[in-house]
Coordinates of C-alpha atoms in Angstrom, one line a residue:
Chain H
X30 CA 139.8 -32.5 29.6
X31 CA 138.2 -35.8 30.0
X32 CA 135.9 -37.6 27.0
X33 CA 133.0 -39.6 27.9
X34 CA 133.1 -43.3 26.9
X35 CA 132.2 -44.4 23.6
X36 CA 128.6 -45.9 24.4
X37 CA 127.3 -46.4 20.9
X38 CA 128.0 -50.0 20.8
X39 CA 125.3 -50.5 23.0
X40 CA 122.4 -48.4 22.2
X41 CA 120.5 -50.7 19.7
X42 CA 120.8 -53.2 22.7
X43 CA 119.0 -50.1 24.8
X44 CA 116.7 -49.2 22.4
X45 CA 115.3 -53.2 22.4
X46 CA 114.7 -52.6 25.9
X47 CA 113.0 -49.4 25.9
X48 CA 110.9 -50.9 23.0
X49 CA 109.9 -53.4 24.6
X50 CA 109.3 -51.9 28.4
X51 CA 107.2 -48.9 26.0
X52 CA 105.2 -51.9 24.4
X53 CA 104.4 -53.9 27.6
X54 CA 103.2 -50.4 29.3
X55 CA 101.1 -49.5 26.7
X56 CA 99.5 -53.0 26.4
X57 CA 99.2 -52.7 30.4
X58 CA 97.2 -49.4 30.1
X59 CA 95.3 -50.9 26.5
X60 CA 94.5 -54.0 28.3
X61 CA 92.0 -52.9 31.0
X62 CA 90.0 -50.4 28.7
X63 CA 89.8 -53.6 25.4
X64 CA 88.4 -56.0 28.3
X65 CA 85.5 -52.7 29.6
X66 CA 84.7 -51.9 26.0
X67 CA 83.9 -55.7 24.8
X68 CA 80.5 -56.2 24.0
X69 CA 78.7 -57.3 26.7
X70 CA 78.5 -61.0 27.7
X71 CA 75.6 -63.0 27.7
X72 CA 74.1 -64.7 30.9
X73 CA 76.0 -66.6 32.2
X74 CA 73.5 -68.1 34.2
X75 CA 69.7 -67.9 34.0
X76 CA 68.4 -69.3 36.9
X77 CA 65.4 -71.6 37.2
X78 CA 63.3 -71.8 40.4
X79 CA 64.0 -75.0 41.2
X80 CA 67.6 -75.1 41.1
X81 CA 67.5 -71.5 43.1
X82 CA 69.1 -71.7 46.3
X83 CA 67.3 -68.5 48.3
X84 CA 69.0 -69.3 51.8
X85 CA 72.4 -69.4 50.3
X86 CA 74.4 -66.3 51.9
X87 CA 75.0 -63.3 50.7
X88 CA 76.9 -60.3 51.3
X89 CA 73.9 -57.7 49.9
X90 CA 72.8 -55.0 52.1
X91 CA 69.6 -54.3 52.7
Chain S
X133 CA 133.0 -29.7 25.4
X134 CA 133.3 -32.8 23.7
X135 CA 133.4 -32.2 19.8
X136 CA 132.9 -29.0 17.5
X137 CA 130.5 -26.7 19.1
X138 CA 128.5 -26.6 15.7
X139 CA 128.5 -30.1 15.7
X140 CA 127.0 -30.6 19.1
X141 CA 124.7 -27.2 18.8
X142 CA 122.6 -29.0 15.8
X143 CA 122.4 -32.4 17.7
X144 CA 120.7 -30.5 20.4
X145 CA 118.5 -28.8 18.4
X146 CA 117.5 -31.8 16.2
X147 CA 117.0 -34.0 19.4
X148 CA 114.5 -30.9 21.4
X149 CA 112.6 -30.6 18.0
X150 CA 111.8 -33.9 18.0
X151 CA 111.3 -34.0 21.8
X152 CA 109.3 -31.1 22.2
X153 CA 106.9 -32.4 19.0
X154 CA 106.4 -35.1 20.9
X155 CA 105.7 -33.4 23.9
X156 CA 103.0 -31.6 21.8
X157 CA 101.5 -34.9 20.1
X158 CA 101.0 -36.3 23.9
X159 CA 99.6 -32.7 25.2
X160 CA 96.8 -32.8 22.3
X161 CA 95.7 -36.7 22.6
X162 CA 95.7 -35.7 26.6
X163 CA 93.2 -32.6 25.7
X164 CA 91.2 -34.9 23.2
X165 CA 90.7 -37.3 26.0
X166 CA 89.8 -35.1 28.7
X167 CA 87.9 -33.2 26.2
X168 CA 86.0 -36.6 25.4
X169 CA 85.3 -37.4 28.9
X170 CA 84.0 -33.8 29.6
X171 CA 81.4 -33.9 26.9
X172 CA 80.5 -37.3 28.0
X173 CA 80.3 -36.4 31.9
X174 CA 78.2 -33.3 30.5
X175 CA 76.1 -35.5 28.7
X176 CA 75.7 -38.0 31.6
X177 CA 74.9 -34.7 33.9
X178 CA 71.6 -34.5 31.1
X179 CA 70.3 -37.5 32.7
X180 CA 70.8 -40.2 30.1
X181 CA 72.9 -42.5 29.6
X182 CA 74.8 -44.4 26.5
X183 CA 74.5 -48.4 26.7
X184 CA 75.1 -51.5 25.0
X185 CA 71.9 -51.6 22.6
X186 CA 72.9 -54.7 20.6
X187 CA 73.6 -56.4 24.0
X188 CA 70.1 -55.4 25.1
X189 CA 68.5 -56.4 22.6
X190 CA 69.7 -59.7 21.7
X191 CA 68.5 -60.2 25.8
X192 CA 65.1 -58.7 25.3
X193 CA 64.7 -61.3 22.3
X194 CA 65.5 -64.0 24.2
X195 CA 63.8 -63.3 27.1
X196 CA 65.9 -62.6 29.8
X197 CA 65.2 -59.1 29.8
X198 CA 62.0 -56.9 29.5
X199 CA 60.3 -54.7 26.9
X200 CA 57.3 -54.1 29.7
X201 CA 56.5 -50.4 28.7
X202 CA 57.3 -48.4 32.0
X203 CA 54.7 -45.5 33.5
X204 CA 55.5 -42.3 34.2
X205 CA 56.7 -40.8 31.0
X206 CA 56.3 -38.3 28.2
X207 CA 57.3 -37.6 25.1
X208 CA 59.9 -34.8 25.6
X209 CA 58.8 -31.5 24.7
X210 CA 61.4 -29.4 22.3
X211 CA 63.0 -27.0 24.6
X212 CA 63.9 -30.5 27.0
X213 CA 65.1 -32.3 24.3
X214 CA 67.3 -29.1 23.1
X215 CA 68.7 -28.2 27.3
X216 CA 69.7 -31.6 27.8
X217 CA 71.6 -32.9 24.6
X218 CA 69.3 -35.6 24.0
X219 CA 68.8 -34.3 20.2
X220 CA 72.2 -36.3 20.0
X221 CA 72.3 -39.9 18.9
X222 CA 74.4 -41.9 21.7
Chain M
X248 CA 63.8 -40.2 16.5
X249 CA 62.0 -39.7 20.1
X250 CA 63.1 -38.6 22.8
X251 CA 61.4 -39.2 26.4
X252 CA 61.3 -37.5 29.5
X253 CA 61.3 -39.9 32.7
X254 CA 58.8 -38.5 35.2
X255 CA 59.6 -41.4 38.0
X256 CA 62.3 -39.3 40.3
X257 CA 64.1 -35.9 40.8
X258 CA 66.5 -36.5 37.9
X259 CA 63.7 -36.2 35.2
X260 CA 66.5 -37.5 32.6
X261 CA 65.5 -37.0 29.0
X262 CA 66.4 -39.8 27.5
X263 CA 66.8 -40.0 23.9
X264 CA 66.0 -43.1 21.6
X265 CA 68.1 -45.6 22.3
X266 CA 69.4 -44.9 26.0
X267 CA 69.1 -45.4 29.1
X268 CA 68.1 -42.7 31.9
X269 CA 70.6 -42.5 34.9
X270 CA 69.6 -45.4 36.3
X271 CA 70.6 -47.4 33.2
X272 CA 67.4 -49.8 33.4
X273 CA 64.8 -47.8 31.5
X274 CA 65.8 -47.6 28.5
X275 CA 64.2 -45.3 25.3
X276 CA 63.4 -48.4 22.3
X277 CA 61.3 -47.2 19.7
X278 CA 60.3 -43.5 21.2
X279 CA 58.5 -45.6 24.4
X280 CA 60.0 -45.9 27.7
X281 CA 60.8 -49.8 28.9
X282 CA 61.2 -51.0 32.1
X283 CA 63.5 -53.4 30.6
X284 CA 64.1 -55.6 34.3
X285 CA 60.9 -56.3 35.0
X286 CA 60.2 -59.5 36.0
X287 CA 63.9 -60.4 35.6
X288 CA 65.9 -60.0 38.9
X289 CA 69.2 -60.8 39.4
X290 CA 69.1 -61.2 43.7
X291 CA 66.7 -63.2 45.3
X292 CA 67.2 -63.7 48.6
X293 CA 65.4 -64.8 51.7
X294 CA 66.0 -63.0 54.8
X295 CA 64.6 -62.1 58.2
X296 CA 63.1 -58.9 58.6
X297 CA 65.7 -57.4 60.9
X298 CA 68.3 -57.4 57.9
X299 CA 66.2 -54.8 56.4
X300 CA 66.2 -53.3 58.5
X301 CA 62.5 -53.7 59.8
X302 CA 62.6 -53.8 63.8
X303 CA 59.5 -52.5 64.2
X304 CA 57.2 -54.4 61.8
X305 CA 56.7 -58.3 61.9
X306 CA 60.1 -59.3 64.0
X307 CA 61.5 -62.3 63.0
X308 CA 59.6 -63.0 59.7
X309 CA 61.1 -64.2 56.7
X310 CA 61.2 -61.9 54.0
X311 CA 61.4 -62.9 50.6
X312 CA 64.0 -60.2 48.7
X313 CA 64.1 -59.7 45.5
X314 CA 66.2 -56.7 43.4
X315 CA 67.1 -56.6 39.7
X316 CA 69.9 -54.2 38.3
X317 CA 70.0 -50.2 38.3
X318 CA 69.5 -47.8 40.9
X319 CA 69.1 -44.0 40.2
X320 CA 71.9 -42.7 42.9
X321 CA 75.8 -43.4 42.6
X322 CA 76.9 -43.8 46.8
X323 CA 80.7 -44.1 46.6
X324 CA 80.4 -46.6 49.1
X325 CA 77.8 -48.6 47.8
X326 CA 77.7 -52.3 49.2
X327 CA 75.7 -53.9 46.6
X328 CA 77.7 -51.9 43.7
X329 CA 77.9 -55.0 41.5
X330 CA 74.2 -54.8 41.0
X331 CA 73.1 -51.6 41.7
X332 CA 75.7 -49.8 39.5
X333 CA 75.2 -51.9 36.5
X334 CA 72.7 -52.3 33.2
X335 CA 70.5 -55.2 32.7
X336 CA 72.4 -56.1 29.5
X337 CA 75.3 -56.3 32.1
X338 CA 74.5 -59.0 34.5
X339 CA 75.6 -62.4 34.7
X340 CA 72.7 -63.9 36.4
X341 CA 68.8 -63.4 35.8
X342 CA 65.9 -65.3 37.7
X343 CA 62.8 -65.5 35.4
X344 CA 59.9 -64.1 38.2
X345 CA 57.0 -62.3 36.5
X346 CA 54.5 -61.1 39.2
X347 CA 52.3 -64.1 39.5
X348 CA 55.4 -66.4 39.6
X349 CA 57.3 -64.4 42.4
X350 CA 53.9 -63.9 44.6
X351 CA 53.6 -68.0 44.1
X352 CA 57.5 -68.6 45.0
X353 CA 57.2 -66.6 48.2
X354 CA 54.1 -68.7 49.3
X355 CA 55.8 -71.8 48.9
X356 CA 58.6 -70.6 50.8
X357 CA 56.8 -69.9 53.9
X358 CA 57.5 -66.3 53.1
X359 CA 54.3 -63.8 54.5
X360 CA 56.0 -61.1 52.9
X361 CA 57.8 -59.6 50.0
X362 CA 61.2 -57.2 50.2
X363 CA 61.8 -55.0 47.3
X364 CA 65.3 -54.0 48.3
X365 CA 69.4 -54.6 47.6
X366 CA 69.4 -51.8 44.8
X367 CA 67.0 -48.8 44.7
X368 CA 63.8 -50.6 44.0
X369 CA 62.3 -47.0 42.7
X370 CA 64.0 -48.2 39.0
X371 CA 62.3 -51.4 39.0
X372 CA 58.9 -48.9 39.9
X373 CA 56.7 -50.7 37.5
X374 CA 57.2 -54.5 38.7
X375 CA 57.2 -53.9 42.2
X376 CA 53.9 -52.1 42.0
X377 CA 52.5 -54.9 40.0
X378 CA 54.2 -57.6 42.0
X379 CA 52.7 -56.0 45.5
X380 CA 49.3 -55.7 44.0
X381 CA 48.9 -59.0 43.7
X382 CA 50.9 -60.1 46.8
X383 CA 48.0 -58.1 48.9
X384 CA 45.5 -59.7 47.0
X385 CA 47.0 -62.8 48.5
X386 CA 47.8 -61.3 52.0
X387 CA 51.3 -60.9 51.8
X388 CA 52.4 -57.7 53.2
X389 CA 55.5 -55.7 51.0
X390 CA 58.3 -53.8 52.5
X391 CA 60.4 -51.1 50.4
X392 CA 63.5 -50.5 51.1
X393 CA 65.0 -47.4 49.3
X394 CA 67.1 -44.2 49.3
X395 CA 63.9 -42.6 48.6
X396 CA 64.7 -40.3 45.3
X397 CA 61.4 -40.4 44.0
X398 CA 58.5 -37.9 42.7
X399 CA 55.5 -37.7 44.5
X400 CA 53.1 -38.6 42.5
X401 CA 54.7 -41.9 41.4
X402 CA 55.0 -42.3 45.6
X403 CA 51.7 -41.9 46.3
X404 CA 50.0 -44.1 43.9
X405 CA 53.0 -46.6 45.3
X406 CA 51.9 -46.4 48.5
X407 CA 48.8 -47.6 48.6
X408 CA 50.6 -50.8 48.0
X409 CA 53.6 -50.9 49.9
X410 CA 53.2 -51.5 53.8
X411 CA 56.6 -50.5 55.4
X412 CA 59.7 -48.3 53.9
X413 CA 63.3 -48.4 55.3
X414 CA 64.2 -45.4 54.0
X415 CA 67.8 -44.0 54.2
X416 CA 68.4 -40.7 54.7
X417 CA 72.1 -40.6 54.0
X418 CA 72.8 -37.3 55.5
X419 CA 70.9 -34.1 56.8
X420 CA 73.6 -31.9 54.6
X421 CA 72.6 -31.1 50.7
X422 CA 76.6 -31.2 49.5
X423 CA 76.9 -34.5 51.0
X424 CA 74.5 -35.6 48.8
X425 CA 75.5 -34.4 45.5
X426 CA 79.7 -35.3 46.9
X427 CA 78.6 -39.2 47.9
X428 CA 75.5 -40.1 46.5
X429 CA 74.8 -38.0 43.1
X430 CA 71.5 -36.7 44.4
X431 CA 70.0 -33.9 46.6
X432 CA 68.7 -34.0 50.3
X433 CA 64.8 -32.0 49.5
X434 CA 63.2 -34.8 47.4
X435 CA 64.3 -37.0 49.9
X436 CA 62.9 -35.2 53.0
X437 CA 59.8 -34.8 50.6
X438 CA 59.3 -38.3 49.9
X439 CA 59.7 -39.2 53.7
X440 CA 57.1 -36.9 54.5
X441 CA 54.7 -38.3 51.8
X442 CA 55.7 -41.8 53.5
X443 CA 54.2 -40.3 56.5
X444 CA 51.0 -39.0 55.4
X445 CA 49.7 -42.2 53.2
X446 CA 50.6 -44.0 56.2
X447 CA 52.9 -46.3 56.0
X448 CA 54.9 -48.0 58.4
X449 CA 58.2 -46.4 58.2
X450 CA 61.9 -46.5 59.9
X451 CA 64.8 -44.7 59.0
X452 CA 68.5 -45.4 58.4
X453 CA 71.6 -42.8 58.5
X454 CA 74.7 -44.5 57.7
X455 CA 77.3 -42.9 59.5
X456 CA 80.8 -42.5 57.8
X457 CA 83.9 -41.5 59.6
X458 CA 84.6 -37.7 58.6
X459 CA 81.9 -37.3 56.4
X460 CA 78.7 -36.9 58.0
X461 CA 79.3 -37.8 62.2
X462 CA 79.6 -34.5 62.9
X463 CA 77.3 -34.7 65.8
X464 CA 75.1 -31.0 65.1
X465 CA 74.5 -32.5 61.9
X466 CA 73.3 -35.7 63.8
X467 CA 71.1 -33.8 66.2
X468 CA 69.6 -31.9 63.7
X469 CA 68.8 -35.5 61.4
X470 CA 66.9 -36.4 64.4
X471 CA 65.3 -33.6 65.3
X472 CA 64.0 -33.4 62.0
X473 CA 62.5 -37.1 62.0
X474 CA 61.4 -36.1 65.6
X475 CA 59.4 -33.5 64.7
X476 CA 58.4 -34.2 60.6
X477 CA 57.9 -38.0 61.3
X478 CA 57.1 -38.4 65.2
X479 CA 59.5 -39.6 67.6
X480 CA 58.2 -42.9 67.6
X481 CA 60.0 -43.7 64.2
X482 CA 62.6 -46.2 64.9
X483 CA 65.6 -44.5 63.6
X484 CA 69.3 -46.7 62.7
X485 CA 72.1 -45.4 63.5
X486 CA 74.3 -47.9 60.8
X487 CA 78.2 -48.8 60.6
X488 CA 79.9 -47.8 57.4
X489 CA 82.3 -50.6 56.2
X490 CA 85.3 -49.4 53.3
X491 CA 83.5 -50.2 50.0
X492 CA 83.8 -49.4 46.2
X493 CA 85.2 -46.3 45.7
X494 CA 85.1 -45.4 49.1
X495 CA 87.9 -47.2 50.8
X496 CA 90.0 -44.8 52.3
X497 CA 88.3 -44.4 55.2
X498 CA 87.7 -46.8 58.1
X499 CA 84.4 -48.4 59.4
X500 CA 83.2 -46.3 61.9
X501 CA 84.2 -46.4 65.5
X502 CA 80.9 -48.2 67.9
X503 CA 81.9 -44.7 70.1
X504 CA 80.3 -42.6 67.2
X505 CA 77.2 -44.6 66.8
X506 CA 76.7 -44.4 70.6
X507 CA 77.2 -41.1 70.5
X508 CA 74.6 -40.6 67.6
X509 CA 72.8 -42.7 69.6
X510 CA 72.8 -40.3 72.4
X511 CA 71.9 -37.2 70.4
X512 CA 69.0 -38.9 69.1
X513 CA 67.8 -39.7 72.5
X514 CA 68.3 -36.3 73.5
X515 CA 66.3 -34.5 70.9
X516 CA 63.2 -37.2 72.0
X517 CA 63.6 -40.2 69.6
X518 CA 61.9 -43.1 71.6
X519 CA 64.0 -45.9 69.5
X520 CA 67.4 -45.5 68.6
X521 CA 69.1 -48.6 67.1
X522 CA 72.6 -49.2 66.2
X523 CA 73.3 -51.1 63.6
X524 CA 76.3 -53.4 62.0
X525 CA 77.8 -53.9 65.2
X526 CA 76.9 -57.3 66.8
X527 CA 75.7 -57.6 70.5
X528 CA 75.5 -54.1 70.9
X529 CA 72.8 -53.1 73.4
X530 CA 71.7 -50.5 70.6
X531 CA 70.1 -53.4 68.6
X532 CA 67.6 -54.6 71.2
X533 CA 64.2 -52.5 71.6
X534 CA 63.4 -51.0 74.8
X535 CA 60.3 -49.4 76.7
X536 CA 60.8 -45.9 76.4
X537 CA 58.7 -45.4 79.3
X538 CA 59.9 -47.8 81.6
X539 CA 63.3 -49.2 80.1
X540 CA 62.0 -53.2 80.0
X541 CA 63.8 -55.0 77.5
X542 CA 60.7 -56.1 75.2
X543 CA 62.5 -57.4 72.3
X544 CA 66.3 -58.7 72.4
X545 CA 68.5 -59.0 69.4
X546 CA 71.7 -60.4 68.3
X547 CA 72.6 -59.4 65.1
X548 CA 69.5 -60.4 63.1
X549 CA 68.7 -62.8 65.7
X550 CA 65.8 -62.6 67.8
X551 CA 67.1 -63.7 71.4
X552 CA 63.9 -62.6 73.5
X553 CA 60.4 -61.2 72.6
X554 CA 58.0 -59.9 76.0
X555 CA 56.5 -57.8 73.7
X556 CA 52.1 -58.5 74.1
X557 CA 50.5 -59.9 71.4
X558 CA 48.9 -56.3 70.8
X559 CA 52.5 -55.0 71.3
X560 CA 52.3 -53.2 74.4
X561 CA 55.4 -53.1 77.4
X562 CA 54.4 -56.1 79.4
X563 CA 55.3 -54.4 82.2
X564 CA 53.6 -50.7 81.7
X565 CA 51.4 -51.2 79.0
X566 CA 52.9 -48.5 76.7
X567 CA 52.0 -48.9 73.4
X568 CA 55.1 -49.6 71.2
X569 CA 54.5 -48.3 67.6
X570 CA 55.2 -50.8 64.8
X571 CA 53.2 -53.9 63.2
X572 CA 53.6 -56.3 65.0
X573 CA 51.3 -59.0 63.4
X574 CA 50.1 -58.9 59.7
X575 CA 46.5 -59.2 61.0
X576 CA 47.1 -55.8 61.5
X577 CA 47.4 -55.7 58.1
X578 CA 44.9 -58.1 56.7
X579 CA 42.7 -58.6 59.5
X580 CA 42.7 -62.2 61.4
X581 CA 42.5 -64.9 58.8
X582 CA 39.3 -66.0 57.5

C-alpha cells in the first residue's frame, strides 16, 4: 500500500495563488462592465466652424 | 485507502456540501443575470430604450444637445402604454 | 408620468418619460418628444457625390454631409457603428449647425448641395426637413441617404423637400432583416415605392455579404422587383461588404459575386448596374444601355471621363440617360 505525500506544508502557499489568480479574473471580467456603466463623459470636443476641417478623411460610409 | 474510512467518508461529504452550495450560489446569480438581461431585451423589444438622463441633461443645458420638440408623436393611449411596458420607470 | 408614442417609423416605440425610442436620439423629457440632435451633428464631411452613392444625379459635385448620432436599425456590420449605434449624451464630438448656419457653411464651401447621410438620417427627421427647406429656398439641392424604415406619412411630407434618395435595400428576404438589421423588409419596399411616386430621384444599394444574402434567386428577384416597382432605369449598386462590428467572421465579398449580381440584374432588364467598393472595376463606369458608349468613366469616386450631353443624352445615339444631371433641372437656369 503506498501513502500519498504529505502536501499540507504547502497549501497556504497554494491557496495565495488561487486567491490571487481568483481576484485578478474577477477584476478582469469587473473591469470592462465599471468602465461601460460610468456616467457618460462630456464632449470632449465641441467643434467650432472655423477650426473644422471638412476635407479631412474619413472612413464613414455613405 | 489512506486513513479510517469514517475519517475520509466525512471529509468528502463536508468538502461536496460546500462544493455543491457553491455550485448553487453560481447557478442562481447566472439565472438572475440572464433573467436581468431577458426582461431588459424584452423591454428593448417594446421600442424604448433606457439612457443616461443626467448625462443628457447636463448636455441639453449647456447646449450641445437639443430640446427642439420633435413631430410625429402622440401621447400614448392606455392599452400602448400597458402592451409595451412603458408604464415602467427606466 | 407620460408616455409617448413615436409615429416617425415602423417601430412605433412607446417611449416612456424619460427614455429614448430605439433609435436612442428622441428622447421622452417632460411627457413631449425631443429631437434632442438637432442642430448638433457629430460628422460633417464634404464629399463628392459618387461616395453616396449618387451616380446618376449631379456627377462630380461636392456634397456637403452632415449626420448626428442614432439610427433606428442595428446592421451587425454596420460601418459607421461608432455613430450610428450611439446616444447623443454619448458622443465625443458635436458641431454647433442650426439650419441657417449649416445652409450658410455649405455656401461658403462651394457646396451646391447638402447630404443627410452616415447614420440613418430618418432619426434626425426634424432638422433635416428644416435644414432642406431652407437650403431650396437658397437653391441647394438635398440628397438622403437612408435604409429607408420610415412611415409614410412622415415620407411624404419629407419629400417634397428632399431631391435624391440612396436607399439601401439590404436584402429581398424578410428574416434577413430581422437576423442583420433589426427591422422588416415591407416598410422598406413601401417607402421605396412612395420614393417613386413623389418623384424623387432615386438609386438603390444592396450590399452583398458572403453567405448571407448572394444567393443569386434572391438577387434576381431584388432586381426584378426594382425593375418592375421602380423602372429599370433606376441605377441599382451592387456594393462590397467589408468585416465590420459584430460581423467579422465573414470575408469581404469576392468581385466574382458582384459580377455575378451584376449579371442577374442585367438579365432581368436593369439598364444600370454598378458595382461598388471595388476600385477600377468596369462596373463603376456608366454605360449606354442602348448602344454600350462609355458616357461617364469612374475610378473609385473619381470622375475620369464625362461624354455625357449637357441635356444628358448618349452622344453617340441620343438615348436619354435618366438622372439629374444639372441642378438647373432642379431650380431652373440661374436668374
Amino acid at each position: 500500500m503506498t501513502r500519498e505525500p504529505d502536501r499540507s506544508s504547502r497549501q497556504p502557499e497554494r491557496r495565495r495563488v488561487l486567491a490571487l489568480l481568483g481576484g485578478l479574473g474577477t477584476l478582469g471580467l469587473l473591469l470592462p462592465w465599471l468602465r461601460t456603466s460610468a456616467p457618460a463623459r462630456p464632449v470632449q470636443r465641441e467643434i467650432s466652424l472655423h477650426e473644422a476641417d471638412f476635407y479631412r478623411p474619413h472612413d464613414l460610409a455613405g | 485507502m489512506y486513513g479510517p474510512r469514517h475519517l475520509y467518508s466525512r471529509h468528502i461529504h463536508e468538502r461536496e456540501l460546500r462544493f455543491l452550495a457553491l455550485v448553487l450560489l453560481t447557478g442562481c446569480v447566472i439565472a438572475l443575470q440572464l433573467g436581468e438581461g431577458l426582461r431588459l431585451a424584452g423591454l428593448q423589444g417594446a421600442g424604448w430604450r433606457a439612457i443616461d438622463l443626467p448625462a443628457l441633461e447636463r448636455r441639453i443645458d449647456v447646449g450641445n444637445l437639443s430640446e427642439h420638440e420633435a413631430v410625429w408623436y402622440h401621447e400614448a393611449t392606455r392599452q400602448e402604454t400597458h402592451a409595451t411596458g412603458a408604464e415602467q420607470r427606466p | 408620468m407620460t408616455a409617448v408614442t413615436c409615429e416617425l417609423c415602423p417601430r412605433g416605440c412607446v417611449i416612456p418619460e424619460g427614455a429614448a425610442g430605439d433609435c436612442r436620439i428622441r428622447v421622452n423629457l417632460g411627457g413631449r418628444l425631443r429631437a434632442t440632435t438637432y442642430g448638433r451633428p457629430s460628422a460633417v464631411h464634404i464629399d463628392p457625390m459618387e461616395k453616396k452613392p449618387l451616380y446618376h444625379f449631379l456627377p462630380g459635385a461636392p456634397v456637403f454631409s452632415i449626420a448626428t448620432a442614432g439610427c433606428n436599425l442595428h446592421c451587425l456590420n454596420c460601418q459607421n457603428w461608432q455613430l450610428s449605434q450611439r446616444g447623443g449624451e454619448e458622443m465625443e464630438e458635436i458641431y454647433r449647425l442650426d439650419p441657417p448656419e449649416l445652409v450658410r457653411a455649405a455656401r461658403e464651401e462651394g457646396c451646391r448641395s447638402i447630404a443627410y447621410t452616415y447614420s440613418d438620417p430618418i432619426v434626425f427627421y426634424e432638422y433635416v426637413y428644416d435644414t432642406a427647406e431652407l437650403a431650396h429656398a437658397q437653391r441647394l439641392a438635398n440628397c438622403f441617404i437612408t435604409a429607408a424604415y420610415i412611415n409614410r406619412e412622415p415620407l411624404r411630407k419629407l419629400c417634397g423637400v428632399i431631391d435624391a434618395v440612396n436607399a439601401d435595400l439590404k436584402a429581398f428576404d424578410d428574416g434577413f432583416y430581422r437576423r442583420v438589421n433589426g427591422a422588416t423588409l415591407k416598410p422598406v419596399l413601401d417607402a421605396l415605392v412612395t420614393m417613386r411616386e413623389e418623384g424623387v430621384w432615386l438609386e438603390v444599394t444592396n450590399l452583398l455579404i458572403p453567405t448571407l444574402n448572394d444567393d443569386p434567386a434572391m438577387i434576381r428577384r431584388l432586381a426584378r422587383w426594382v425593375h418592375d416597382e421602380l423602372g429599370p432605369g433606376t441605377p441599382l449598386h451592387f456594393s462590397r461588404f467589408q468585416p465590420l462590428y459584430r460581423m467579422r467572421n465573414l470575408p469581404p465579398t469576392p468581385v466574382e459575386t458582384l459580377d455575378l449580381a451584376r449579371r442577374e440584374a442585367k438579365d432581368v432588364g436593369m439598364e444600370h448596374v454598378y458595382v461598388g467598393n471595388v476600385l477600377g472595376h468596369e462596373g463603376n463606369s456608366t454605360y449606354c444601355p442602348r448602344d454600350g458608349t462609355l458616357l461617364i468613366g469612374r475610378v473609385g469616386f473619381m470622375i475620369t471621363h464625362y461624354a455625357l450631353t449637357p441635356d444628358g443624352r448618349c452622344p453617340s445615339c441620343n438615348e436619354r440617360i435618366p438622372g439629374v444631371w444639372r441642378s438647373a433641372e432642379l431650380f431652373g437656369e440661374q436668374p
